[in-house]
mmCIF file of N, CA and C in Angstrom:
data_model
loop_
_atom_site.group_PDB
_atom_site.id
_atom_site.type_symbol
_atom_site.label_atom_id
_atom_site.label_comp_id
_atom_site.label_asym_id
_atom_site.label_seq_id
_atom_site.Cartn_x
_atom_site.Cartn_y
_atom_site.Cartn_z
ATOM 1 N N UNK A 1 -6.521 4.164 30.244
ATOM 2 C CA UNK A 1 -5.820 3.112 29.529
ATOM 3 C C UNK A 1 -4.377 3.528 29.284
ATOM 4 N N UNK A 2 -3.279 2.507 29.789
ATOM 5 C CA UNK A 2 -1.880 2.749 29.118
ATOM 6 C C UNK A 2 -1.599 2.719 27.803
ATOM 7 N N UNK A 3 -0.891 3.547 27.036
ATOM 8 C CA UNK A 3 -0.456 2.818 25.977
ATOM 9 C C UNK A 3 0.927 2.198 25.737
ATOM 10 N N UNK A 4 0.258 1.310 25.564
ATOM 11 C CA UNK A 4 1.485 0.175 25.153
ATOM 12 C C UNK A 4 2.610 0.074 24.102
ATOM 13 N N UNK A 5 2.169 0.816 23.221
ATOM 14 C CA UNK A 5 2.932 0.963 21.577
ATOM 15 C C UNK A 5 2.430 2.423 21.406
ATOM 16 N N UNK A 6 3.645 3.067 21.000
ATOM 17 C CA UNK A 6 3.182 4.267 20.513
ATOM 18 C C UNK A 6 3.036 4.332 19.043
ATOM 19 N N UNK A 7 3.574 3.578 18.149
ATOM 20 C CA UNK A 7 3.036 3.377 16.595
ATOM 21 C C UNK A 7 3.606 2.227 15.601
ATOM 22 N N UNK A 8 2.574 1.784 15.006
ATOM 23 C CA UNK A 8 2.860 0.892 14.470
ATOM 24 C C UNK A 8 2.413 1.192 13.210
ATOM 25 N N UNK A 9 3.263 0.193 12.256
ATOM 26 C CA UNK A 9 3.295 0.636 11.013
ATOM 27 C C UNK A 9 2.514 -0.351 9.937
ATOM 28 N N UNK A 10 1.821 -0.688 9.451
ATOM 29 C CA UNK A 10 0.788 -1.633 8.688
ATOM 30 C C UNK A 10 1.468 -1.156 7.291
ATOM 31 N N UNK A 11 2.106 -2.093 6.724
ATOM 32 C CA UNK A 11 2.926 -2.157 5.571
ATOM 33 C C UNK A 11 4.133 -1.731 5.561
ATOM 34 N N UNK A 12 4.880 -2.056 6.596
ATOM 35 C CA UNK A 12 6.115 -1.014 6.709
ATOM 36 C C UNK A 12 7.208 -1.602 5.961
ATOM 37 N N UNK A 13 6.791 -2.657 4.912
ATOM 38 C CA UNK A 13 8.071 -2.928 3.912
ATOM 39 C C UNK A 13 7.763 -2.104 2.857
ATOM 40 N N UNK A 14 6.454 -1.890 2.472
ATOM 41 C CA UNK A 14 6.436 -1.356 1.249
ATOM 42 C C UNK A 14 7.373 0.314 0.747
ATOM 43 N N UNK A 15 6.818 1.016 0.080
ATOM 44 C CA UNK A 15 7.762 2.176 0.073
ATOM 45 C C UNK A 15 7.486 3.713 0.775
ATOM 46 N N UNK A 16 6.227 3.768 0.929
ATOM 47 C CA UNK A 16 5.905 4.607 2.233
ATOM 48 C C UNK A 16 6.195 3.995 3.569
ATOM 49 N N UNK A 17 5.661 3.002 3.479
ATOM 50 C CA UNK A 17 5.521 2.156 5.154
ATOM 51 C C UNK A 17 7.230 1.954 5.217
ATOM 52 N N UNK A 18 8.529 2.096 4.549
ATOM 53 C CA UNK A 18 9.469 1.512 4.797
ATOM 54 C C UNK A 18 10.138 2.696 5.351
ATOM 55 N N UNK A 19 10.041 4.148 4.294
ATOM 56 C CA UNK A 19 10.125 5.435 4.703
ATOM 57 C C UNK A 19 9.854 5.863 6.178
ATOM 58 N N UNK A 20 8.392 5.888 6.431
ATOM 59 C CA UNK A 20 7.760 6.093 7.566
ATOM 60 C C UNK A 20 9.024 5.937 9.077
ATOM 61 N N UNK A 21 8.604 4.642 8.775
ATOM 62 C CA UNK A 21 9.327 3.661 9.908
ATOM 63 C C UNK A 21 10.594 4.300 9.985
ATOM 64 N N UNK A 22 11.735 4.410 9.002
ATOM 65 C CA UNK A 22 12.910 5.124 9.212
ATOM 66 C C UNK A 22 12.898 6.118 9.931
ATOM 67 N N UNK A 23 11.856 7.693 9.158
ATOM 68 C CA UNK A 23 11.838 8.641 9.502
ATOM 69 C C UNK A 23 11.461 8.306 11.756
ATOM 70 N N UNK A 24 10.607 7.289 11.549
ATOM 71 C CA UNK A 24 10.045 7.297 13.305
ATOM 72 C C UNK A 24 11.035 6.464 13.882
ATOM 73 N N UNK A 25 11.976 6.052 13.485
ATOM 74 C CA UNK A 25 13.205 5.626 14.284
ATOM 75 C C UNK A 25 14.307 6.769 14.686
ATOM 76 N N UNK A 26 14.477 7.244 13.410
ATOM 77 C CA UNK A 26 15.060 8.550 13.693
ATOM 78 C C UNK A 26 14.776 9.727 14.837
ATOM 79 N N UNK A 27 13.562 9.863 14.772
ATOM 80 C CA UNK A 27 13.004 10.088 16.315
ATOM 81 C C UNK A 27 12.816 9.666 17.106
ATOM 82 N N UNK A 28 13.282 8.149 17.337
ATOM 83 C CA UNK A 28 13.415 7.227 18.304
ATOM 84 C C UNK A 28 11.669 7.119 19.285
ATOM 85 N N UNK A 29 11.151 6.751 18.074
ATOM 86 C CA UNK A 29 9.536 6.302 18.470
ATOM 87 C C UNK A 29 9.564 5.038 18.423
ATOM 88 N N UNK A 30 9.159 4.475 19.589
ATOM 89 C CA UNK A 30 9.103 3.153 19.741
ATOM 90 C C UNK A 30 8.149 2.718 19.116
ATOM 91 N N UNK A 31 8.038 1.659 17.882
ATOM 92 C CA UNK A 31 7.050 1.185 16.993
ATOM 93 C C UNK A 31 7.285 -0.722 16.731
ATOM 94 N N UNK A 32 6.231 -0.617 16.270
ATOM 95 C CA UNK A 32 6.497 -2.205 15.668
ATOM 96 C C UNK A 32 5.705 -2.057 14.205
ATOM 97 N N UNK A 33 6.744 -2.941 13.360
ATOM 98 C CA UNK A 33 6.641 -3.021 11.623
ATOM 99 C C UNK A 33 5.576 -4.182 11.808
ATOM 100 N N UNK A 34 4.643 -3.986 11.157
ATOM 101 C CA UNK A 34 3.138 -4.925 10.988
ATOM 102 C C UNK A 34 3.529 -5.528 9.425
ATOM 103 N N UNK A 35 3.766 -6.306 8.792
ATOM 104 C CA UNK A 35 3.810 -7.094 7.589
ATOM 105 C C UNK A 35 2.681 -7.852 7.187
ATOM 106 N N UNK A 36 2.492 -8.324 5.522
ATOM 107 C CA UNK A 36 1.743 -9.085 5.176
ATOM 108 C C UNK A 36 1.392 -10.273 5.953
ATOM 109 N N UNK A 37 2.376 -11.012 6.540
ATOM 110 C CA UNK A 37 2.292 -12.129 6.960
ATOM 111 C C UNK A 37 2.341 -11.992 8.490
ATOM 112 N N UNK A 38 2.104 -11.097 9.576
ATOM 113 C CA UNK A 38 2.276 -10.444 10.921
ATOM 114 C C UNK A 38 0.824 -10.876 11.637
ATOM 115 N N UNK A 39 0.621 -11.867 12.564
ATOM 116 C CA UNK A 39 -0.310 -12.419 12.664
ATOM 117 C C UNK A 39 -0.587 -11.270 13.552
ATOM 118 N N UNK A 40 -1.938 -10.432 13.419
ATOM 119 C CA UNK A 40 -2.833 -9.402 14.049
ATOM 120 C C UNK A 40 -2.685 -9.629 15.417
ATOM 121 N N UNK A 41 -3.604 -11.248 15.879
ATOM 122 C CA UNK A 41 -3.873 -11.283 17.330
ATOM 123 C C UNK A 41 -2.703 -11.077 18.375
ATOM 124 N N UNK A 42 -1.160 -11.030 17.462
ATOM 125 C CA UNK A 42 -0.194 -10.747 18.724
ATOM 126 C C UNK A 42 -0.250 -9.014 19.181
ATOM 127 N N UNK A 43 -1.015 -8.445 18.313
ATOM 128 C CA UNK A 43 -1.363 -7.038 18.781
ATOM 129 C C UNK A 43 -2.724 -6.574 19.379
ATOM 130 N N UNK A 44 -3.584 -7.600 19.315
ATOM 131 C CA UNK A 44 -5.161 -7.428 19.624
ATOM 132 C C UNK A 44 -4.846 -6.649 21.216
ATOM 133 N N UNK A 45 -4.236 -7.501 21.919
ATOM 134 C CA UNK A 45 -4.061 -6.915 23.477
ATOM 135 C C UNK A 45 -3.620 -5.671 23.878
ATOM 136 N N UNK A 46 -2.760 -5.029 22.850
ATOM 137 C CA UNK A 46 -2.710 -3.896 23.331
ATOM 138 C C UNK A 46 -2.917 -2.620 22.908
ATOM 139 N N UNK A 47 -2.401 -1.472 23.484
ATOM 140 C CA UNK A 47 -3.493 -0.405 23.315
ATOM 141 C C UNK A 47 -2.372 0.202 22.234
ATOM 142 N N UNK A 48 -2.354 0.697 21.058
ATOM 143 C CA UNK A 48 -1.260 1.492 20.662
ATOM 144 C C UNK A 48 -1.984 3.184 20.666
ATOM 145 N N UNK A 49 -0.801 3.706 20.347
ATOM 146 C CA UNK A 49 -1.265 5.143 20.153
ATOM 147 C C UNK A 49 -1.360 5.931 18.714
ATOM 148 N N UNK A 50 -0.753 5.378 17.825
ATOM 149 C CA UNK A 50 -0.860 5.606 16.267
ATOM 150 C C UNK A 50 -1.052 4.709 15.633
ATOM 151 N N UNK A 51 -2.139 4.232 14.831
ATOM 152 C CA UNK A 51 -1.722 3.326 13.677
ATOM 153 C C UNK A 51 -1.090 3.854 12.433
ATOM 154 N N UNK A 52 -0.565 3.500 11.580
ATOM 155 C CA UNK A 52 -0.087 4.457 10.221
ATOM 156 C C UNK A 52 -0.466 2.952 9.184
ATOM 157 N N UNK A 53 -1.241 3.288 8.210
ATOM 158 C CA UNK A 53 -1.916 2.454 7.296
ATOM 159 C C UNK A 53 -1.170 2.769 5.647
ATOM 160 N N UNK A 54 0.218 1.660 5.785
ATOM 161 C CA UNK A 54 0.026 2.317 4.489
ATOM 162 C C UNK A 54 0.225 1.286 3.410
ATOM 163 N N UNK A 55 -0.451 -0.192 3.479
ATOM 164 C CA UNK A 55 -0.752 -1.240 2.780
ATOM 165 C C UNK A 55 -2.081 -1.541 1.713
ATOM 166 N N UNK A 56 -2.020 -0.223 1.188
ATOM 167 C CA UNK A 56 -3.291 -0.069 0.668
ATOM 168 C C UNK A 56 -2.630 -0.508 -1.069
ATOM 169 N N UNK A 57 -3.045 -0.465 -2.147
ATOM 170 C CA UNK A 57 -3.035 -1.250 -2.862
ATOM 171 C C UNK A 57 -2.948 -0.339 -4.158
ATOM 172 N N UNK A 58 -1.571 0.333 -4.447
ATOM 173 C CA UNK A 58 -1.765 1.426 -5.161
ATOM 174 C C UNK A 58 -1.469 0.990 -6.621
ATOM 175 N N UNK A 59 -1.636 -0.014 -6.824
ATOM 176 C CA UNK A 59 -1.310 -0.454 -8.396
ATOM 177 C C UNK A 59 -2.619 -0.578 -8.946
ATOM 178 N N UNK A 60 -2.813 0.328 -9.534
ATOM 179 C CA UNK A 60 -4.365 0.268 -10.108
ATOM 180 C C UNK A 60 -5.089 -0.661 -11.504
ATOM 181 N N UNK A 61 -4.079 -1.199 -11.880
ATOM 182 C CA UNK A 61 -3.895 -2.087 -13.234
ATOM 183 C C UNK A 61 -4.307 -3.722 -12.482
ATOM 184 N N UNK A 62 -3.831 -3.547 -11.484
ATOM 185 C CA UNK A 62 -4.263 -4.372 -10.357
ATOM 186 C C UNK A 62 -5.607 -4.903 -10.616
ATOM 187 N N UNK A 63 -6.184 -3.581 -10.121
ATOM 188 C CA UNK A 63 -7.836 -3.978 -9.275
ATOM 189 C C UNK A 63 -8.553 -4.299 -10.915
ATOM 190 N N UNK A 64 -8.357 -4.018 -11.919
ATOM 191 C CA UNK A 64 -8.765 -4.280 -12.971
ATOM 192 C C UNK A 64 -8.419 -6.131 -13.696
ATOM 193 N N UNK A 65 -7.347 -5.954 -13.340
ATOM 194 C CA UNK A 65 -6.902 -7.753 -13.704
ATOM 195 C C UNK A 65 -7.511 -8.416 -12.803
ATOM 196 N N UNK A 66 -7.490 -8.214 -11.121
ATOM 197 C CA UNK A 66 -7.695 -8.995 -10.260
ATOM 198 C C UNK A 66 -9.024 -8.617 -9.134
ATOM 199 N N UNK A 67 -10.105 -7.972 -9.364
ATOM 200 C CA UNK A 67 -10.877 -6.648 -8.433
ATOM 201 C C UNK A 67 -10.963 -7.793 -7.282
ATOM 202 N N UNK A 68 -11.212 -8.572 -7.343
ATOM 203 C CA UNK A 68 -11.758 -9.548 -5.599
ATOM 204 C C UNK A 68 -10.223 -9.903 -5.170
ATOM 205 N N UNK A 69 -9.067 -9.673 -5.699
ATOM 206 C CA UNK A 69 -8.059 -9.968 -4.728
ATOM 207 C C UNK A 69 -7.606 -8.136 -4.437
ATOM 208 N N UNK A 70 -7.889 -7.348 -5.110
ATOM 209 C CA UNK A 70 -7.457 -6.409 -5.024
ATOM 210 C C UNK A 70 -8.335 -5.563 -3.512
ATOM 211 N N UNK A 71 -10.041 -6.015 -3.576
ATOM 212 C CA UNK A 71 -11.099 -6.057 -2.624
ATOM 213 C C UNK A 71 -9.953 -6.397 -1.373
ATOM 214 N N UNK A 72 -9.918 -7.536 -1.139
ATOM 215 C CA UNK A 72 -9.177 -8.386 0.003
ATOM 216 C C UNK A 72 -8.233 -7.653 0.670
ATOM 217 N N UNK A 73 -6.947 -7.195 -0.399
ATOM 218 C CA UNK A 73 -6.319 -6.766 0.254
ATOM 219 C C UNK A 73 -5.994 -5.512 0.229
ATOM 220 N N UNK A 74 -6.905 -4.705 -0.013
ATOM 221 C CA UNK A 74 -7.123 -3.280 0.603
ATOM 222 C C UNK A 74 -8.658 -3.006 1.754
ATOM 223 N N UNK A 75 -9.563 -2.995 0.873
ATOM 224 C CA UNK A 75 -10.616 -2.805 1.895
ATOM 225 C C UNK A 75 -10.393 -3.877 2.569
ATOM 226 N N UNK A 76 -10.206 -5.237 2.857
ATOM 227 C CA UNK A 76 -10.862 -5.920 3.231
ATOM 228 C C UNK A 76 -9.368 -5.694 4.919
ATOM 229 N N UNK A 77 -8.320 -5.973 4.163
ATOM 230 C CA UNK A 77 -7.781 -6.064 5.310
ATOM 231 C C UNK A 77 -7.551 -4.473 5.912
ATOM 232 N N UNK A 78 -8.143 -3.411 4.954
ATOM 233 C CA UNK A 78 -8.066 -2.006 6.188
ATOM 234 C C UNK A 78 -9.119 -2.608 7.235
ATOM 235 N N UNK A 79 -10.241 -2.816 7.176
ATOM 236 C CA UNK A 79 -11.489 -3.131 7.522
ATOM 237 C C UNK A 79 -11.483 -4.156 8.601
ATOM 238 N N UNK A 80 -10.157 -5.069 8.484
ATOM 239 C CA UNK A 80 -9.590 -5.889 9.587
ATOM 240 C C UNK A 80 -8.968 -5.447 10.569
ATOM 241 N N UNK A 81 -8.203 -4.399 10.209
ATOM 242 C CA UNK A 81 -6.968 -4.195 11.077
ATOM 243 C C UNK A 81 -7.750 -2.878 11.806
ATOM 244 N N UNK A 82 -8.801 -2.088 11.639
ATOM 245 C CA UNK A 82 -9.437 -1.070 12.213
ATOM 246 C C UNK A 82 -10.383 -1.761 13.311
ATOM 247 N N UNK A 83 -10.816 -3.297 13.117
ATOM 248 C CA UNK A 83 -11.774 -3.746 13.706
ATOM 249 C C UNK A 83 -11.261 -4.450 14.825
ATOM 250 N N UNK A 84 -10.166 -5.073 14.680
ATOM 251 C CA UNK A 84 -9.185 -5.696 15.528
ATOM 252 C C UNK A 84 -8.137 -5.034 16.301
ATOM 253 N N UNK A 85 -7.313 -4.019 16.041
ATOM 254 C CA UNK A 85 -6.742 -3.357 16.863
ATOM 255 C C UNK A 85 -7.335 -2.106 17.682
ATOM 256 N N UNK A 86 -6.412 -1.859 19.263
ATOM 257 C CA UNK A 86 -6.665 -0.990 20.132
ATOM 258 C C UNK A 86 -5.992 0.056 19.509
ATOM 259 N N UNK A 87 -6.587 1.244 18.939
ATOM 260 C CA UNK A 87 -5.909 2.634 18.848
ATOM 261 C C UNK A 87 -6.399 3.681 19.372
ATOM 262 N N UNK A 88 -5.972 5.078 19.274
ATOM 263 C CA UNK A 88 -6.096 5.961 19.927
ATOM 264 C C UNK A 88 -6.117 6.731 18.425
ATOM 265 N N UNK A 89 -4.990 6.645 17.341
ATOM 266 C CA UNK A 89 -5.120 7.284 15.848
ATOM 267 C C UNK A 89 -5.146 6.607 15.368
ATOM 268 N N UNK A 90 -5.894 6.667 13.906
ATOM 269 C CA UNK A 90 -5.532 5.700 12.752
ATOM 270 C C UNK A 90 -5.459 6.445 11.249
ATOM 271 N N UNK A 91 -3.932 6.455 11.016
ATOM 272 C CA UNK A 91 -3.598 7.459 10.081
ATOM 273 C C UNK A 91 -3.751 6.450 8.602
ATOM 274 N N UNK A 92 -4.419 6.568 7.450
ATOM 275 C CA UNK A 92 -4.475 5.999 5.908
ATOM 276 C C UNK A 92 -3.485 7.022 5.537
ATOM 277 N N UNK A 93 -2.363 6.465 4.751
ATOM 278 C CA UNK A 93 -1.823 6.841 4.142
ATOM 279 C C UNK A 93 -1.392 6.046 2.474
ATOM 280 N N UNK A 94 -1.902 7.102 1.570
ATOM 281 C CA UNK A 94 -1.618 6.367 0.369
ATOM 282 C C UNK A 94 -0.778 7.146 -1.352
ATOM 283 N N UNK A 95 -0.287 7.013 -2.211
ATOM 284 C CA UNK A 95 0.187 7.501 -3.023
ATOM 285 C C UNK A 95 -0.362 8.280 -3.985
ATOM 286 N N UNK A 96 0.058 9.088 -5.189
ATOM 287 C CA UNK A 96 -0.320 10.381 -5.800
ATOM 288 C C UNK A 96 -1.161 8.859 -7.009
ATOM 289 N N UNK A 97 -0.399 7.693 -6.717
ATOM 290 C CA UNK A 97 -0.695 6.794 -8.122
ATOM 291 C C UNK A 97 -1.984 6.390 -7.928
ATOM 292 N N UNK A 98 -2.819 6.310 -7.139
ATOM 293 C CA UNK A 98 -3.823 5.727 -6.888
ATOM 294 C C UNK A 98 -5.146 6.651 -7.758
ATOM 295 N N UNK A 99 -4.603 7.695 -8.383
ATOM 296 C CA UNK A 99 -5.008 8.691 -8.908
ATOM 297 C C UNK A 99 -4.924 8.441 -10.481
ATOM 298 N N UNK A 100 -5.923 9.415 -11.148
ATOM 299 C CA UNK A 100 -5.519 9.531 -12.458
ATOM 300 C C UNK A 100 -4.942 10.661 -12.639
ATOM 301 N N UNK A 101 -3.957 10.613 -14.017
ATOM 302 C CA UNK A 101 -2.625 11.562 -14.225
ATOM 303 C C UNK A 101 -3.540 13.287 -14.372
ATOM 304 N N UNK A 102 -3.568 14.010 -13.915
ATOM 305 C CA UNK A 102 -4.001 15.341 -13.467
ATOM 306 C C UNK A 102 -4.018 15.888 -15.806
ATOM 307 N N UNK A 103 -5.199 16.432 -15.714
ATOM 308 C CA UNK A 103 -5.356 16.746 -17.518
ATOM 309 C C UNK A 103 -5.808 15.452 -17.967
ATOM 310 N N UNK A 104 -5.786 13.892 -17.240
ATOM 311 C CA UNK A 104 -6.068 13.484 -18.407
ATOM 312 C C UNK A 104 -7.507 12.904 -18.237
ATOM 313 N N UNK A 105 -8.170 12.934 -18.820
ATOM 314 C CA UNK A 105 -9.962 12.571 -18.962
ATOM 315 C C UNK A 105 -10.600 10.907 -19.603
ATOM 316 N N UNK A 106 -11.030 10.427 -18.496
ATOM 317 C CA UNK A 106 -11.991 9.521 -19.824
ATOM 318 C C UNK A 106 -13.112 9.453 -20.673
ATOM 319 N N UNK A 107 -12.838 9.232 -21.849
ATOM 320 C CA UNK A 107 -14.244 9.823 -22.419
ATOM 321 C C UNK A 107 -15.524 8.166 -22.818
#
């Protein structure tokens, strides 16, 4: 199989995915920026060689106000975009926030 795209970026506005993308221009890696609104099937056809995932949903105050939109658009659309695209890698990448603050406990 050729590959067609060597990496593409799944959230590449946000603030990793915007980073990313810079840093892989700078190395002059030919990529395409995947957005919220980036209809999938214009990528179904081809083969890429990296995915980089980094539209995952790191506001955690979030999934508590909203858990079935927060569902959607993390699992639901990782779970899309792994099932629908041709890769070769598929890198998750996500923030220190998605975490609780290091010392502190719930009781």
């Amino acid at each position: 199989m050729n590959i067609d795209i060597q990496a593409a970026v799944i959230g590449a506005k946000g603030f990793i995915g915007s980073n990313l993308v810079s840093s892989l221009k700078e190395k002059n890696v030919s990529l395409v920026e995947i957005g919220r609104h980036t209809p999938i099937d214009d990528f179904s056809d081809h083969l890429i060689n990296m995915v980089f995932f980094c539209a995952g949903n790191s506001k955690t105050f979030l999934s508590k106000k909203d858990p079935i939109k927060c569902l959607e658009e993390s699992i639901i659309s990782l779970f899309t975009y792994l099932t629908h695209l041709r890769y070769r890698k598929f890198v998750y990448l996500s923030s220190a926030s998605v975490y609780p603050q290091i010392g502190t406990h719930r009781t």
